[in-house]
Each structure stands twice: as structure tokens, then as C-alpha cells.
Short mmCIF file of C-alpha atoms in Angstrom, two decimals:
data_model
loop_
_atom_site.label_atom_id
_atom_site.label_comp_id
_atom_site.label_asym_id
_atom_site.label_seq_id
_atom_site.Cartn_x
_atom_site.Cartn_y
_atom_site.Cartn_z
CA MET A 1 -104.42 224.68 91.62
CA VAL A 2 -102.89 227.93 92.13
CA GLU A 3 -104.55 227.86 95.98
CA SER A 4 -102.92 224.34 96.51
CA LYS A 5 -99.22 225.53 95.59
CA HIS A 6 -99.83 229.02 97.14
CA ALA A 7 -100.89 226.70 100.87
CA LEU A 8 -97.48 224.47 99.94
CA GLN A 9 -95.26 227.79 99.58
CA ALA A 10 -96.65 229.84 102.26
CA THR A 11 -94.31 227.59 105.14
CA ASP A 12 -91.68 230.21 105.40
CA CYS A 13 -89.30 227.91 106.14
CA ASP A 14 -85.76 228.45 107.74
CA ASP A 15 -83.46 226.16 105.77
CA SER A 16 -80.38 227.96 106.94
CA SER A 17 -79.02 225.11 108.64
CA PRO A 18 -76.40 223.17 106.30
CA GLY A 19 -78.30 219.91 104.83
CA ALA A 20 -81.79 221.37 105.08
CA VAL A 21 -84.05 220.13 102.91
CA THR A 22 -87.64 221.99 103.22
CA LEU A 23 -90.50 222.56 101.03
CA THR A 24 -89.62 226.05 99.61
CA SER A 25 -86.80 224.36 98.81
CA LEU A 26 -88.66 222.46 95.98
CA PRO A 27 -89.51 223.32 92.48
CA ASP A 28 -92.72 224.83 91.91
CA GLU A 29 -92.91 221.58 89.64
CA LEU A 30 -92.46 219.31 92.08
CA LEU A 31 -94.89 221.13 94.14
CA LEU A 32 -97.80 221.10 92.05
CA GLU A 33 -97.35 217.03 91.33
CA ILE A 34 -97.93 216.40 94.85
CA VAL A 35 -100.61 218.79 95.50
CA ASP A 36 -101.92 216.63 91.83
CA CYS A 37 -102.13 213.41 93.98
CA LEU A 38 -104.42 215.17 97.18
CA PRO A 39 -107.77 214.41 97.25
CA ARG A 40 -110.31 217.78 96.25
CA VAL A 41 -112.55 219.06 98.45
CA SER A 42 -116.26 217.89 96.95
CA VAL A 43 -119.15 220.35 96.53
CA LEU A 44 -122.81 219.28 98.02
CA ILE A 45 -124.82 219.80 94.94
CA ASN A 46 -127.43 217.00 95.89
CA ARG A 47 -128.03 214.67 98.89
CA ASN A 48 -126.68 211.83 96.90
CA MET A 49 -122.95 213.70 97.86
CA PRO A 50 -122.39 213.69 101.75
CA TYR A 51 -119.70 216.30 102.83
CA ASP A 52 -116.63 212.88 103.15
CA GLU A 53 -114.51 213.68 106.21
CA ASP A 54 -111.61 211.69 104.07
CA ASP A 55 -111.65 214.95 102.13
CA LEU A 56 -109.86 216.70 104.66
CA THR A 57 -107.00 214.42 103.55
CA ARG A 58 -105.55 217.12 101.91
CA ARG A 59 -105.21 219.81 104.90
CA GLU A 60 -104.18 217.57 106.89
CA ILE A 61 -101.05 216.37 104.70
CA ILE A 62 -100.23 220.08 103.62
CA SER A 63 -99.86 220.93 107.07
CA ALA A 64 -98.18 217.62 108.20
CA LEU A 65 -95.05 218.88 105.53
CA SER A 66 -95.67 222.37 106.52
CA GLN A 67 -94.10 220.78 109.97
CA THR A 68 -91.05 220.08 108.52
CA CYS A 69 -90.10 223.80 108.47
CA GLN A 70 -88.76 225.02 111.88
CA LYS A 71 -91.40 228.04 111.49
CA GLY A 72 -94.17 226.31 110.52
CA VAL A 73 -96.86 228.38 111.91
CA GLN A 74 -96.25 231.33 109.74
CA TRP A 75 -97.88 229.11 107.42
CA LYS A 76 -101.68 229.31 108.61
CA LYS A 77 -101.16 232.96 109.17
CA ARG A 78 -99.90 233.61 105.10
CA LEU A 79 -103.26 230.97 104.74
CA ALA A 80 -105.60 233.43 106.55
CA THR A 81 -103.59 236.65 105.31
CA ASP A 82 -104.44 235.45 101.43
CA LEU A 83 -108.02 234.72 102.31
CA VAL A 84 -108.48 237.98 103.15
CA ARG A 85 -106.87 239.18 99.95
CA GLN A 86 -109.23 237.46 98.23
CA LEU A 87 -112.61 238.29 100.32
CA ASP A 88 -111.48 241.71 100.01
CA PHE A 89 -111.18 241.49 96.26
CA ALA A 90 -114.65 240.01 96.03
CA ILE A 91 -116.00 242.57 98.32
CA HIS A 92 -114.83 245.32 96.07
CA ASN A 93 -115.73 243.68 92.94
CA PRO A 94 -119.46 242.92 93.52
CA SER A 95 -119.30 241.96 89.71
CA ILE A 96 -117.11 238.81 90.55
CA ALA A 97 -118.52 238.56 94.21
CA GLU A 98 -122.22 237.68 92.48
CA HIS A 99 -120.60 234.80 90.71
CA VAL A 100 -120.01 233.03 94.35
CA GLU A 101 -122.21 230.11 94.63
CA SER A 102 -120.20 227.66 97.12
CA LEU A 103 -118.35 228.36 100.27
CA SER A 104 -115.48 225.98 101.82
CA ILE A 105 -113.77 227.13 105.64
CA ILE A 106 -112.45 225.48 107.88
CA VAL A 107 -112.94 227.44 111.33
CA THR A 108 -109.92 227.76 114.11
CA ASP A 109 -108.57 229.28 117.08
CA ASP A 110 -106.19 231.08 115.76
CA LEU A 111 -107.04 234.50 114.69
CA TYR A 112 -104.88 236.46 112.28
CA ALA A 113 -105.39 239.32 110.16
CA SER A 114 -108.92 239.84 110.78
CA VAL A 115 -110.39 237.21 109.25
CA THR A 116 -113.66 237.50 111.22
CA ASP A 117 -115.01 240.36 110.00
CA LYS A 118 -113.94 240.27 106.08
CA LEU A 119 -115.39 236.81 106.07
CA CYS A 120 -118.26 237.87 107.50
CA ALA A 121 -118.69 241.11 105.08
CA GLY A 122 -117.64 238.49 102.34
CA LEU A 123 -120.77 236.43 103.02
CA ALA A 124 -123.14 239.50 103.21
CA MET A 125 -121.64 240.51 99.74
CA PHE A 126 -122.24 236.82 97.98
CA LYS A 127 -125.95 237.30 97.14
CA ASN A 128 -126.02 233.92 95.20
CA LEU A 129 -123.96 231.95 97.29
CA HIS A 130 -126.21 228.47 97.88
CA THR A 131 -123.99 226.57 99.62
CA LEU A 132 -121.62 226.88 102.45
CA GLN A 133 -119.45 224.13 103.97
CA ILE A 134 -117.57 223.98 107.55
CA PRO A 135 -116.30 220.98 107.25
CA LYS A 136 -114.07 220.95 110.50
CA VAL A 137 -113.16 223.26 113.90
CA THR A 138 -110.04 222.86 114.57
CA GLY A 139 -108.16 224.27 117.87
CA PRO A 140 -108.42 222.73 121.70
CA ASN A 141 -110.03 225.90 123.12
CA PHE A 142 -112.95 226.74 120.33
CA ILE A 143 -115.15 225.38 122.70
CA PHE A 144 -114.28 226.72 126.54
CA THR A 145 -113.20 229.92 125.19
CA ASP A 146 -114.32 233.13 123.68
CA ALA A 147 -113.28 231.83 120.69
CA GLU A 148 -116.83 230.97 119.82
CA TRP A 149 -116.42 234.03 117.83
CA LEU A 150 -118.31 232.57 114.28
CA PRO A 151 -121.94 232.13 115.36
CA TRP A 152 -121.91 235.63 116.99
CA ALA A 153 -120.07 237.72 114.58
CA ILE A 154 -122.00 236.55 111.32
CA GLN A 155 -125.65 236.85 113.29
CA MET A 156 -125.23 240.33 113.10
CA GLN A 157 -124.95 240.53 109.43
CA GLN A 158 -127.85 240.28 107.65
CA PRO A 159 -129.94 236.65 106.62
CA LEU A 160 -128.33 234.50 103.84
CA LEU A 161 -131.61 234.00 102.32
CA SER A 162 -130.12 232.24 99.02
CA VAL A 163 -127.97 229.64 101.10
CA ARG A 164 -130.03 226.01 100.42
CA THR A 165 -127.26 224.01 101.41
CA MET A 166 -125.04 223.71 104.55
CA ALA A 167 -122.69 221.81 106.50
CA MET A 168 -121.41 222.68 109.44
CA PRO A 169 -120.47 220.32 113.11
CA TRP A 170 -122.93 220.90 116.06
CA GLN A 171 -121.37 223.99 117.89
CA LEU A 172 -121.73 226.10 114.84
CA PHE A 173 -125.73 225.56 115.40
CA ALA A 174 -126.24 229.04 115.82
CA LEU A 175 -125.50 229.38 111.97
CA LEU A 176 -128.87 228.68 111.24
CA HIS A 177 -130.75 231.98 112.48
CA CYS A 178 -129.10 233.31 109.40
CA THR A 179 -130.08 231.05 106.51
CA PRO A 180 -134.06 230.93 107.13
CA ASN A 181 -133.89 229.58 103.49
CA LEU A 182 -132.49 226.49 104.40
CA GLU A 183 -133.22 223.32 102.96
CA ARG A 184 -130.41 220.46 102.91
CA LEU A 185 -128.59 220.49 106.47
CA HIS A 186 -125.16 217.96 106.70
CA ILE A 187 -124.32 217.88 110.65
CA VAL A 188 -120.66 216.89 110.68
CA ASP A 189 -117.41 216.45 112.84
CA TRP A 190 -118.08 216.84 116.71
CA THR A 191 -116.15 218.12 119.61
CA PRO A 192 -117.59 217.58 123.22
CA ARG A 193 -119.52 220.17 125.03
CA PRO A 194 -118.65 221.09 128.35
CA TRP A 195 -121.90 218.96 129.27
CA GLY A 196 -123.62 215.45 128.66
CA PRO A 197 -124.84 214.58 125.05
CA ARG A 198 -128.38 213.93 125.92
CA THR A 199 -128.18 218.09 127.34
CA TYR A 200 -126.70 219.46 124.00
CA HIS A 201 -128.78 217.57 121.73
CA ARG A 202 -131.99 218.68 123.67
CA LEU A 203 -130.55 222.39 123.60
CA ALA A 204 -129.33 222.25 120.08
CA SER A 205 -132.45 220.64 118.32
CA LYS A 206 -134.51 223.80 119.88
CA VAL A 207 -132.45 226.06 116.27
CA LEU A 208 -133.76 223.78 113.88
CA ARG A 209 -137.14 226.25 114.15
CA GLN A 210 -135.12 228.91 112.37
CA VAL A 211 -135.20 226.69 109.46
CA PRO A 212 -138.88 225.96 108.56
CA TYR A 213 -138.44 225.20 105.31
CA LEU A 214 -135.66 222.17 105.99
CA LYS A 215 -135.93 218.84 103.60
CA GLU A 216 -133.18 216.67 104.28
CA LEU A 217 -130.99 216.14 107.57
CA THR A 218 -127.59 214.32 107.15
CA SER A 219 -126.35 213.27 110.91
CA THR A 220 -124.06 210.02 110.73
CA ASP A 221 -120.68 211.60 112.61
CA LEU A 222 -122.37 210.84 116.04
CA LEU A 223 -124.39 208.34 117.57
CA LEU A 224 -127.91 209.42 118.52
CA ASP A 225 -129.88 207.53 120.60
CA ALA A 226 -133.38 206.64 118.61
CA SER A 227 -135.84 207.83 120.93
CA TRP A 228 -134.05 211.22 121.04
CA ILE A 229 -134.34 211.89 117.16
CA CYS A 230 -137.70 211.30 117.53
CA ASP A 231 -138.55 213.44 120.75
CA TRP A 232 -136.90 216.28 119.36
CA TYR A 233 -135.00 216.68 115.71
CA ALA A 234 -138.52 214.90 114.02
CA ILE A 235 -140.51 217.30 115.92
CA GLU A 236 -138.70 219.74 116.10
CA ALA A 237 -138.57 220.03 111.80
CA PRO A 238 -141.90 218.28 110.77
CA SER A 239 -140.86 219.71 107.22
CA LEU A 240 -137.99 216.96 106.73
CA GLU A 241 -138.82 214.66 103.59
CA HIS A 242 -134.59 212.91 103.76
CA LEU A 243 -133.54 211.59 106.86
CA THR A 244 -130.09 209.69 107.89
CA VAL A 245 -128.82 208.96 111.21
CA GLN A 246 -126.64 206.86 112.94
CA VAL A 247 -128.49 205.48 115.62
CA TYR A 248 -127.94 203.22 118.85
CA ASP A 249 -130.05 202.27 122.06
CA SER A 250 -128.54 204.16 124.78
CA SER A 251 -131.58 202.25 127.50
CA SER A 252 -130.43 198.80 127.30
CA GLU A 253 -126.70 198.70 126.86
CA PRO A 254 -124.88 196.16 126.81
CA THR A 255 -127.62 193.86 125.48
CA PRO A 256 -129.61 195.67 122.93
CA SER A 257 -133.55 196.29 122.63
CA GLN A 258 -135.07 195.02 118.96
CA HIS A 259 -138.12 196.65 120.67
CA TYR A 260 -136.65 199.72 121.59
CA LEU A 261 -135.07 200.59 118.05
CA GLU A 262 -138.04 199.32 116.13
CA GLN A 263 -140.56 201.75 117.95
CA SER A 264 -138.75 204.69 117.70
CA ILE A 265 -138.08 204.19 114.37
CA LEU A 266 -142.31 204.05 114.16
CA ASP A 267 -142.06 207.16 115.99
CA ILE A 268 -139.63 209.24 113.92
CA VAL A 269 -142.20 208.17 111.03
CA TRP A 270 -145.48 208.93 112.58
CA GLU A 271 -144.08 212.57 113.24
CA LEU A 272 -142.94 213.24 110.09
CA HIS A 273 -145.73 213.28 107.72
CA TRP A 274 -143.72 214.03 104.60
CA LEU A 275 -140.70 211.70 105.49
CA ARG A 276 -139.85 210.10 101.88
CA THR A 277 -136.36 208.32 102.36
CA LEU A 278 -135.32 207.57 106.24
CA LYS A 279 -131.56 205.50 106.11
CA ILE A 280 -130.08 204.20 109.48
CA VAL A 281 -126.92 203.86 110.31
CA ALA A 282 -125.96 200.41 112.64
CA GLY A 283 -124.69 202.40 115.78
CA ARG A 284 -123.59 200.34 119.09
CA PRO A 285 -124.45 198.08 121.48
CA ASN A 286 -124.69 195.60 118.42
CA ASP A 287 -122.13 195.37 115.53
CA ASP A 288 -123.48 192.02 114.11
CA ASP A 289 -125.84 192.70 110.57
CA THR A 290 -128.29 189.67 111.49
CA PHE A 291 -129.98 191.93 114.70
CA TRP A 292 -129.83 194.84 112.39
CA LYS A 293 -131.33 192.91 109.82
CA GLU A 294 -134.01 191.83 111.84
CA SER A 295 -135.01 194.89 112.72
CA GLN A 296 -135.08 196.04 109.04
CA LEU A 297 -137.70 193.65 108.30
CA ASN A 298 -139.80 193.52 111.14
CA LEU A 299 -140.51 196.81 110.08
CA ILE A 300 -142.28 196.47 107.00
CA GLU A 301 -145.74 195.59 108.16
CA PRO A 302 -146.12 198.15 110.82
CA LEU A 303 -145.10 200.94 108.74
CA ARG A 304 -147.61 200.04 106.06
CA ARG A 305 -150.11 199.84 108.32
CA MET A 306 -149.56 203.12 109.90
CA ILE A 307 -148.71 205.54 107.12
CA PRO A 308 -152.04 205.58 105.99
CA LYS A 309 -153.82 205.75 109.48
CA ARG A 310 -150.84 208.70 110.34
CA ASN A 311 -151.89 211.07 106.97
CA VAL A 312 -155.44 211.28 108.08
CA GLU A 313 -154.04 212.61 111.47
CA PRO A 314 -154.36 216.13 111.19
CA LEU A 315 -151.28 218.24 112.36
CA GLU A 316 -150.89 219.76 115.86
CA PRO A 317 -152.85 222.69 115.71
CA SER A 318 -149.72 224.73 117.03
CA SER A 319 -147.61 223.17 115.04
CA GLU A 320 -150.01 224.06 111.73
CA ALA A 321 -149.84 227.68 112.02
CA GLU A 322 -146.55 227.97 112.95
CA HIS A 323 -144.87 226.14 109.88
CA PRO A 324 -145.68 227.93 107.19
CA MET A 325 -144.67 224.77 104.85
CA ALA A 326 -148.29 223.61 105.95
CA MET A 327 -149.74 226.00 103.32
CA VAL A 328 -147.78 225.20 100.32
CA ARG A 329 -146.58 221.13 100.14
CA GLY A 330 -148.73 218.78 99.18
CA PRO A 331 -150.41 215.42 100.42
CA PRO A 332 -148.56 213.51 103.36
CA SER A 333 -145.90 210.87 102.03
CA THR A 334 -147.82 207.81 101.16
CA SER A 335 -144.77 205.52 100.94
CA LEU A 336 -141.08 205.24 102.23
CA SER A 337 -137.69 203.94 101.11
CA LEU A 338 -136.49 202.34 104.20
CA THR A 339 -132.33 202.10 103.85
CA PHE A 340 -130.28 199.87 106.81
CA VAL A 341 -126.45 200.38 107.03
CA TYR A 342 -125.21 197.26 108.44
CA PRO A 343 -122.09 197.37 111.21
CA SER A 344 -120.42 195.58 108.42
CA GLY A 345 -121.22 198.31 106.13
CA ALA A 346 -123.43 196.51 103.53
CA GLU A 347 -127.08 198.60 103.04
CA GLU A 348 -130.16 197.00 101.77
CA THR A 349 -132.69 199.25 100.74
CA ILE A 350 -136.73 198.38 100.90
CA GLY A 351 -139.42 200.33 99.55
CA ILE A 352 -142.56 200.70 101.74
CA GLU A 353 -145.85 201.83 100.39
CA GLY A 354 -148.43 202.32 102.73
CA TYR A 355 -152.41 200.57 102.17
#
């Protein structure tokens, strides 16, 4: 509450003009009432709480309100300065830093008050940090200029061994380099790269090798071709137990191919020996619930027959030797919870037992 109040008061408005009404002219009690009406940012605690883009409404509304001021740009500088103050306090008080378990930040290409250095130093002090959220990247120049500072800066720090859950956009995949014990990864937001999505996903998926203990991967903000998921992400993250993706068929637009979709899903399950839940969010080119319902029903029997066959197949020698989870995991999963989220928003889950 105090932080929200500070954000609203940090607009540095110029209300010198006659009759001007700005945020800073409002009483504190009214400012607090405004903030109370805004949604709070949730914390990723478990896989039942995926990061919701709607949580960003709070920040966007405050930002929009600040534009009623003639010097709204000062709002960002004030917030950055306050962030540095809080980080400084944590850095110089280790007894406080050890209690920080969750951190949520929004990255921008506006660099004020050496936030970069302080953020990296703060992360190094948060020895019990288990959740790191970077729900959004703002700024039109972030991807195409040298402002992509965060991954390189953090990679210079010691590994963040305590982090188990992360929510971040694709363009910060380099952060996985310093979170080797990561178990849950939620991909949020999307800003285009200067090259095609096929090339980018092929390259980005390679970074998953940095997190061999990854159990859960969620990506619903960007459509992924069904075959890409198998060829790249499933193979690069073989320890996955829970996978949520939004898929589409790029090979047969505008006419969708059920066979292509179903075969790709079978390939995903074949590669992921420990997969327990698979959630498919319907994408284009077909917005008819019937198409996706039929695909789900068509998959039941093939999956029942395939799971036992997959489990008797040994892992690839190279993968087994490099994959530390192969030494500590139990037997592969013998069942699968398959959920389809239809274009209408309705969900249907089917439990599949191998035989």
C-alpha cells in the first residue's frame, strides 16, 4: 500500500496553471482509495497460479493517470530512485535480505539511477529468493539496441541457486544461465525479434539445457507450431512433468490438419518420459471447438497404447549421460492428464492410463 501511494505521488506534476487538477493535488486518503481499486500483482507459488497479464492493469492505470501531469516523465525517475533506495537498504542489511523470497520487476529501456547494478547486487544478496518474476518488458528500443542489458549484467553475478520459479519474456532467456536449479518456467509477453519466429525458437530452446531440473514449462502468450514443441522444447527439456502451450498448425493454413496436430502431440508425449500433465490451448487456424474436441478424442487410444511402449524404450545414451535427473528420478509416468482449452474458452480434461 505504501509503495502504491508513493508511485502515485511521484509524478512531479506542474499544477501552476489556473484551475489545474493533478494527482498531487489530491489528498492522500483519495489516492489510497484509487490504489485499493486496482488489482494486485499475484505471486507464482505453484502451477495453479500462472501469471495473468491482467495483473499489469495496476501499473498501466497508474502510468496513464500520471500523464495528466505536465512532467509525467519524472514519475519513472522517481520510481527508479526509490527502487535503488530499497535495494540499497536490503544490500546493507543482510538480515533483511535473507527474508526476500519473491521479486517482481518490470524491465524498461529507460535507465535511471544505476538500477542495473543495484538490481544485480540485490539478487546476489537474496539467498532465499525462490520466485523471480519479470512479467513485462517495455520500451520500443529494448530488443533492437544495446539496451538489452539485463541478461549480460546478471550473468556476471554468482548463480542464483535458490530460484525455483521464474516468469519472464522470451527475450530474457539468457537469465536461465544463472538459475541452474530452476523447476518452473512461465513464458510471458512477446516482443518480435529481427528474425523469424522459427529461427528464434530453435535458438532459444537450446538455452533450456541450462536448467536440467526443469519440471514445468508454460507458454501461452505466443503461438507455437505443434512440431516445434516436440523438435526443440521437448527434446531440450526431457525432465518436464507439466507442459502448457498454445499450438497451431503452420503447415496447413488456412485448412487445419487434424492428423498433423495429433501426430505432433503424440511425438511430444513420446519424448517426455516423465510428463504427467499436458495442456493444449487451441490456436489458429481453426476456431471451431468441434475440431479440437475431435482431436482430443482421437488421441485417447493411441496414447494408451503408446505410453507403455515409450517407457520400455531407453533414453538416448547421450541424453541419459548428460541429464542429471535420470539418476534421481523414479520410473517414467504411466498416465497422462490431457487438457484442451477450446477457442470458446471451455476446458476439458481426460485422464489417460497406459495399458
